[in-house]
Structure formats: structure tokens, C-alpha cells
Amino acid sequence: MSKVTVFKHESLTTRKKDRFPATQSGILRVKKGALNIRTEDNTSLVLSAGEFIVYHSDDLKEVQSQALYESFLAEIIILEPSVFQAFCNQIPKPNQVINTENVAEKVFVFGTSHTIATTILDLLISAKEAESSDHTVEALAHALLAEIIHISPTTQTIFRKAFDQTTAQKVIRFIELNIDNEVSLEATSQFLGMSTATLKRRLAAEDLSFSQLLKVKRVNYAATKLRLTNKSIAEIAFESGFKSAAHFSTAFKGVQGMTPKEFRQQVASSRAK
């Protein structure tokens, strides 16, 4: 499984957050048009074509694309936490920024004037599109991160935040990555390198349970399929990991406050307006 994922979007807007969202970090670049961004501390900025930022999803409050001459394109490069961690472990101690208490939490905007960073970012995206080896892609990701902190050393605070995750966040990420497959407590605990008893105890310390997280993430996954496909409710129930349509309907209503049928009707109604 690749640790670097590239998405391209012709529009971006803030959607209502799911319960238990998975945190993610990476690069957000505008290729065409402009993007309005408001952070959790209410800092506002506009990214123009050619500009990019390093982001952590918890820090972004609102995003809204602006089409210039009816054209907008953004690239989101998501890096797995292990990419950031492996990179930070290699930073020489004199260059490390660990204590963030006295560091201004300001988003640094990179642009076309940062030629090396932009070139490496282009190479990284090209390598992904050409299906280069994971080793090549990760090496380019590390090179990009190195150039980024050369330009803006305090951006390390975002890097470190990316892999400083709670147990629940790690579980959520694992579930989302494997939502198409059978996800069990045993497989998850093995992936995280701990016993099932330890995993249960750590989730309980956050007032959560594995079954609760799995149910909500499966319902959210099903909601996306209900919104974007014409598949039958029974088919979506099976694909989302529920053993029957009745079980799916009960779980869905418990999370979304309505049945799958009512949810799909609501989506159709909002599109018709």
C-alpha cells in the first residue's frame, strides 16, 4: 500500500464533518483559480494558482474554491503519518523544532518563487501518475519535506503533529484504509502492535470502543455510496460490511438519524432544488 496518495479536485468546499473523522496531513496546491481558506484560529488566506501549503486537517475550518473564468483545479497530496515520522527521525538535532510553545502557528504559503520545492512537488506527482516504485515516491516525498523545512523551519510543527496521533485516530485510519475488507479487533490490534486487551483499554480511556468506531465508519462509508451511486440499499449494506439490510438500516438510523431510504430521498431532494 502506497504511503502517498494524490487527489485532483475541480471544486473544493467544506462539508459537514463525519463523526470520528480520520486526521490527515499533506500538501494542498492550487493549479487553477483560487482557494479561500479559514483555519481553526480564524486566520484567513487565499491560495492563488501555483501556491501551496502544508496542512493538517484538524487545522482547517473552511475551504471554498473560486473558479477563475469557470476553471478551478487543486491537488491534494496526502502523506501517511509514517512518512512524516521517518523524515523527522532523520533531521539533525541542531535543526529540530520540537518545542512549539514559542513558535507562531502561522500557515506558510509556498509559491512558484520557491523553485526547488515546486519542482520536487511536480516530480512527486508525476512519479505517482507514472506508477513509479513506492521507494521512488517516498524518496521524493522526503526530498520535498526537506526543502519545505529549509524554506520554513517551523513547518516541522505540522510534520510532528501528523504522526502524534491518539490510539483512536490510528484505529480510525486503519478502518478507513481497510473498509472494503473484513476489519476485526484482532487485525487492528496486530497492525498497531498491541494486544486486543491493550487496544480495548486505550480506547476506553478515550470513552470509545472498537465496535462503536467500526459501526460509525461503516455507516459513513455507506452514506457516501448512497449519495454517489444508484446501487440498491441491500447491495450497499453488504459492501459496507453489514450482514443484512435490516441490520444496516438500524445501524444507519442510529448514526444518521434516518433510514438509508430517507437519506437517499433527502439527497435527491437537495439536488433538485
Short mmCIF file of C-alpha atoms in Angstrom, two decimals:
data_model
loop_
_atom_site.label_atom_id
_atom_site.label_comp_id
_atom_site.label_asym_id
_atom_site.label_seq_id
_atom_site.Cartn_x
_atom_site.Cartn_y
_atom_site.Cartn_z
CA MET A 1 0.00 0.00 0.00
CA SER A 2 1.43 3.37 -1.03
CA LYS A 3 2.10 5.90 1.70
CA VAL A 4 1.49 8.80 -0.69
CA THR A 5 -1.88 9.49 -2.33
CA VAL A 6 -2.68 12.20 -4.88
CA PHE A 7 -6.16 13.60 -5.48
CA LYS A 8 -7.20 16.24 -8.01
CA HIS A 9 -10.34 18.31 -7.44
CA GLU A 10 -12.22 20.66 -9.77
CA SER A 11 -14.04 22.14 -6.76
CA LEU A 12 -13.43 22.21 -3.01
CA THR A 13 -15.84 23.16 -0.25
CA THR A 14 -16.22 22.38 3.43
CA ARG A 15 -18.64 19.57 4.16
CA LYS A 16 -20.22 18.71 7.47
CA LYS A 17 -17.66 16.60 9.32
CA ASP A 18 -18.39 12.95 9.95
CA ARG A 19 -18.29 11.61 13.45
CA PHE A 20 -14.80 10.34 14.23
CA PRO A 21 -13.10 11.82 11.14
CA ALA A 22 -9.66 10.49 10.30
CA THR A 23 -6.99 13.14 10.56
CA GLN A 24 -4.73 13.58 7.55
CA SER A 25 -1.81 15.76 6.57
CA GLY A 26 -0.07 16.64 3.35
CA ILE A 27 0.22 19.27 0.65
CA LEU A 28 -2.61 21.35 -0.79
CA ARG A 29 -1.80 23.15 -4.05
CA VAL A 30 -3.97 25.28 -6.30
CA LYS A 31 -3.28 24.80 -10.02
CA LYS A 32 -6.10 26.95 -11.45
CA GLY A 33 -8.37 29.55 -9.89
CA ALA A 34 -8.08 30.36 -6.18
CA LEU A 35 -8.98 28.83 -2.83
CA ASN A 36 -10.31 30.62 0.25
CA ILE A 37 -9.10 29.03 3.49
CA ARG A 38 -10.01 29.75 7.10
CA THR A 39 -8.08 27.98 9.84
CA GLU A 40 -9.31 26.93 13.28
CA ASP A 41 -7.73 30.06 14.80
CA ASN A 42 -9.76 32.13 12.27
CA THR A 43 -6.78 33.08 10.13
CA SER A 44 -7.98 33.73 6.56
CA LEU A 45 -5.87 33.34 3.45
CA VAL A 46 -6.32 32.92 -0.28
CA LEU A 47 -4.24 30.46 -2.28
CA SER A 48 -3.73 31.51 -5.89
CA ALA A 49 -2.65 29.35 -8.82
CA GLY A 50 0.81 27.90 -8.20
CA GLU A 51 0.70 28.32 -4.42
CA PHE A 52 0.60 25.51 -1.86
CA ILE A 53 0.60 24.88 1.88
CA VAL A 54 1.44 22.04 4.22
CA TYR A 55 -1.76 21.25 6.09
CA HIS A 56 -3.17 19.18 8.94
CA SER A 57 -6.89 18.51 8.57
CA ASP A 58 -7.61 19.47 12.19
CA ASP A 59 -6.30 22.99 11.47
CA LEU A 60 -8.61 23.72 8.52
CA LYS A 61 -12.02 25.13 9.41
CA GLU A 62 -13.35 26.16 5.99
CA VAL A 63 -12.23 25.85 2.38
CA GLN A 64 -14.04 27.23 -0.65
CA SER A 65 -12.82 27.18 -4.23
CA GLN A 66 -13.01 30.20 -6.51
CA ALA A 67 -13.31 29.48 -10.21
CA LEU A 68 -11.38 31.92 -12.38
CA TYR A 69 -13.01 32.06 -15.80
CA GLU A 70 -15.01 28.97 -14.75
CA SER A 71 -11.88 26.91 -14.11
CA PHE A 72 -10.54 25.54 -10.83
CA LEU A 73 -8.13 22.73 -10.08
CA ALA A 74 -6.48 21.74 -6.83
CA GLU A 75 -4.09 18.93 -5.96
CA ILE A 76 -4.10 17.27 -2.55
CA ILE A 77 -1.13 15.06 -1.74
CA ILE A 78 -1.84 13.03 1.41
CA LEU A 79 1.16 11.59 3.22
CA GLU A 80 0.79 8.76 5.72
CA PRO A 81 1.92 9.60 9.29
CA SER A 82 4.83 7.16 8.93
CA VAL A 83 6.29 9.31 6.12
CA PHE A 84 6.43 12.35 8.39
CA GLN A 85 7.79 10.30 11.29
CA ALA A 86 10.55 8.68 9.24
CA PHE A 87 11.57 12.08 7.91
CA CYS A 88 11.58 13.80 11.32
CA ASN A 89 13.71 10.98 12.75
CA GLN A 90 16.42 11.90 10.22
CA ILE A 91 16.54 15.63 11.00
CA PRO A 92 19.85 16.58 12.69
CA LYS A 93 19.28 17.69 16.28
CA PRO A 94 20.51 21.28 15.73
CA ASN A 95 17.80 21.71 13.07
CA GLN A 96 14.91 20.15 15.01
CA VAL A 97 11.92 22.25 16.06
CA ILE A 98 10.21 20.26 18.81
CA ASN A 99 9.09 22.74 21.47
CA THR A 100 6.24 24.56 19.71
CA GLU A 101 5.12 26.75 22.63
CA ASN A 102 7.06 29.76 21.36
CA VAL A 103 6.56 29.06 17.67
CA ALA A 104 4.00 31.16 15.80
CA GLU A 105 1.32 28.86 14.40
CA LYS A 106 1.08 30.68 11.07
CA VAL A 107 0.44 28.95 7.76
CA PHE A 108 3.36 29.44 5.41
CA VAL A 109 2.39 29.82 1.75
CA PHE A 110 4.81 28.38 -0.80
CA GLY A 111 4.75 29.64 -4.37
CA THR A 112 6.38 29.45 -7.77
CA SER A 113 9.26 31.58 -6.46
CA HIS A 114 10.23 28.53 -4.39
CA THR A 115 11.59 26.84 -7.49
CA ILE A 116 13.16 23.75 -5.92
CA ALA A 117 10.12 22.91 -3.76
CA THR A 118 7.77 23.38 -6.72
CA THR A 119 9.95 21.22 -8.97
CA ILE A 120 10.13 18.39 -6.44
CA LEU A 121 6.36 18.57 -5.91
CA ASP A 122 5.84 18.29 -9.68
CA LEU A 123 8.20 15.30 -9.79
CA LEU A 124 6.36 13.63 -6.90
CA ILE A 125 3.00 13.95 -8.64
CA SER A 126 4.49 12.77 -11.96
CA ALA A 127 6.02 9.74 -10.22
CA LYS A 128 2.63 8.80 -8.76
CA GLU A 129 0.91 9.20 -12.12
CA ALA A 130 3.61 7.10 -13.82
CA GLU A 131 3.19 4.42 -11.14
CA SER A 132 6.83 4.62 -10.10
CA SER A 133 8.01 2.40 -7.25
CA ASP A 134 6.92 3.17 -3.70
CA HIS A 135 10.59 3.70 -2.83
CA THR A 136 10.92 6.40 -5.51
CA VAL A 137 7.72 8.13 -4.42
CA GLU A 138 8.67 8.12 -0.73
CA ALA A 139 12.18 9.39 -1.53
CA LEU A 140 10.67 12.31 -3.44
CA ALA A 141 8.26 12.96 -0.56
CA HIS A 142 11.21 13.14 1.86
CA ALA A 143 13.09 15.44 -0.53
CA LEU A 144 10.05 17.74 -0.67
CA LEU A 145 9.73 17.82 3.13
CA ALA A 146 13.45 18.61 3.41
CA GLU A 147 13.14 21.58 1.05
CA ILE A 148 10.00 22.77 2.83
CA ILE A 149 11.71 23.00 6.23
CA HIS A 150 14.74 24.59 4.57
CA ILE A 151 12.41 27.39 3.48
CA SER A 152 10.21 27.41 6.60
CA PRO A 153 11.79 25.55 9.58
CA THR A 154 8.74 25.98 11.84
CA THR A 155 6.64 23.89 9.42
CA GLN A 156 8.15 20.96 11.34
CA THR A 157 5.39 21.54 13.90
CA ILE A 158 2.85 20.29 11.34
CA PHE A 159 5.07 17.33 10.46
CA ARG A 160 5.23 16.26 14.11
CA LYS A 161 1.52 16.81 14.64
CA ALA A 162 0.86 14.50 11.67
CA PHE A 163 2.27 11.43 13.43
CA ASP A 164 1.41 12.37 17.02
CA GLN A 165 -1.93 10.56 16.92
CA THR A 166 -4.15 9.15 19.63
CA THR A 167 -4.99 5.44 19.64
CA ALA A 168 -8.49 6.25 18.38
CA GLN A 169 -7.10 8.25 15.44
CA LYS A 170 -4.83 5.34 14.50
CA VAL A 171 -7.75 2.91 14.67
CA ILE A 172 -9.94 5.20 12.57
CA ARG A 173 -7.23 5.49 9.92
CA PHE A 174 -6.78 1.70 9.79
CA ILE A 175 -10.53 1.15 9.45
CA GLU A 176 -10.80 3.69 6.62
CA LEU A 177 -7.88 2.15 4.74
CA ASN A 178 -9.42 -1.33 5.01
CA ILE A 179 -13.13 -0.50 4.90
CA ASP A 180 -13.61 -2.65 1.78
CA ASN A 181 -12.27 -5.69 3.61
CA GLU A 182 -13.02 -7.56 6.81
CA VAL A 183 -11.89 -5.34 9.71
CA SER A 184 -11.55 -7.03 13.08
CA LEU A 185 -10.33 -6.06 16.52
CA GLU A 186 -7.60 -8.68 16.24
CA ALA A 187 -6.31 -7.41 12.87
CA THR A 188 -6.35 -3.82 14.08
CA SER A 189 -4.50 -4.56 17.31
CA GLN A 190 -1.91 -6.57 15.38
CA PHE A 191 -1.39 -3.66 12.96
CA LEU A 192 -0.92 -1.26 15.89
CA GLY A 193 1.49 -3.64 17.61
CA MET A 194 -0.50 -4.21 20.79
CA SER A 195 -2.75 -6.85 22.33
CA THR A 196 -6.52 -6.70 21.92
CA ALA A 197 -6.82 -6.10 25.67
CA THR A 198 -4.47 -3.11 25.48
CA LEU A 199 -6.32 -1.68 22.49
CA LYS A 200 -9.66 -2.01 24.27
CA ARG A 201 -8.24 -0.34 27.37
CA ARG A 202 -6.74 2.59 25.45
CA LEU A 203 -9.97 3.21 23.53
CA ALA A 204 -11.95 3.01 26.78
CA ALA A 205 -9.67 5.73 28.18
CA GLU A 206 -10.99 7.94 25.35
CA ASP A 207 -14.60 6.87 26.11
CA LEU A 208 -14.73 4.87 22.89
CA SER A 209 -14.99 1.26 21.80
CA PHE A 210 -13.77 -0.55 18.69
CA SER A 211 -17.29 -1.69 17.75
CA GLN A 212 -18.56 1.89 18.03
CA LEU A 213 -15.83 3.27 15.77
CA LEU A 214 -16.27 0.48 13.23
CA LYS A 215 -20.05 0.95 13.07
CA VAL A 216 -19.82 4.72 12.54
CA LYS A 217 -17.12 4.43 9.86
CA ARG A 218 -19.10 1.71 8.01
CA VAL A 219 -22.23 3.87 8.12
CA ASN A 220 -20.29 6.90 6.81
CA TYR A 221 -18.86 4.74 4.03
CA ALA A 222 -22.36 3.54 3.15
CA ALA A 223 -23.69 7.12 3.20
CA THR A 224 -21.13 8.07 0.55
CA LYS A 225 -22.27 5.16 -1.64
CA LEU A 226 -25.92 6.14 -1.14
CA ARG A 227 -25.05 9.68 -2.19
CA LEU A 228 -22.89 8.86 -5.21
CA THR A 229 -24.22 5.58 -6.65
CA ASN A 230 -27.51 4.06 -7.74
CA LYS A 231 -26.78 0.71 -6.11
CA SER A 232 -29.57 -0.89 -4.11
CA ILE A 233 -29.67 -0.44 -0.35
CA ALA A 234 -29.18 -4.19 0.14
CA GLU A 235 -26.10 -4.16 -2.10
CA ILE A 236 -24.61 -1.17 -0.27
CA ALA A 237 -25.33 -2.84 3.08
CA PHE A 238 -23.32 -5.89 2.03
CA GLU A 239 -20.45 -3.83 0.55
CA SER A 240 -20.26 -1.77 3.75
CA GLY A 241 -19.81 -4.83 5.93
CA PHE A 242 -23.33 -5.32 7.30
CA LYS A 243 -24.72 -8.84 7.37
CA SER A 244 -28.27 -7.85 6.41
CA ALA A 245 -30.26 -4.87 5.12
CA ALA A 246 -32.24 -4.82 8.38
CA HIS A 247 -29.08 -4.61 10.49
CA PHE A 248 -27.76 -1.91 8.16
CA SER A 249 -30.96 0.14 8.43
CA THR A 250 -30.91 0.01 12.24
CA ALA A 251 -27.24 0.99 12.47
CA PHE A 252 -27.63 3.72 9.84
CA LYS A 253 -30.55 5.33 11.65
CA GLY A 254 -28.63 5.22 14.92
CA VAL A 255 -25.79 7.25 13.38
CA GLN A 256 -27.52 9.43 10.76
CA GLY A 257 -30.91 9.86 12.46
CA MET A 258 -32.77 8.49 9.43
CA THR A 259 -33.04 5.28 7.44
CA PRO A 260 -30.93 4.69 4.30
CA LYS A 261 -34.06 5.19 2.18
CA GLU A 262 -34.84 8.51 3.86
CA PHE A 263 -31.21 9.59 3.49
CA ARG A 264 -31.23 8.89 -0.25
CA GLN A 265 -34.54 10.75 -0.63
CA GLN A 266 -33.08 13.74 1.21
CA VAL A 267 -30.04 13.77 -1.11
CA ALA A 268 -32.28 13.61 -4.19
CA SER A 269 -34.45 16.42 -2.83
CA SER A 270 -31.47 18.71 -2.16
CA ARG A 271 -30.13 18.13 -5.68
CA ALA A 272 -33.49 19.01 -7.21
CA LYS A 273 -33.51 22.46 -5.58
#
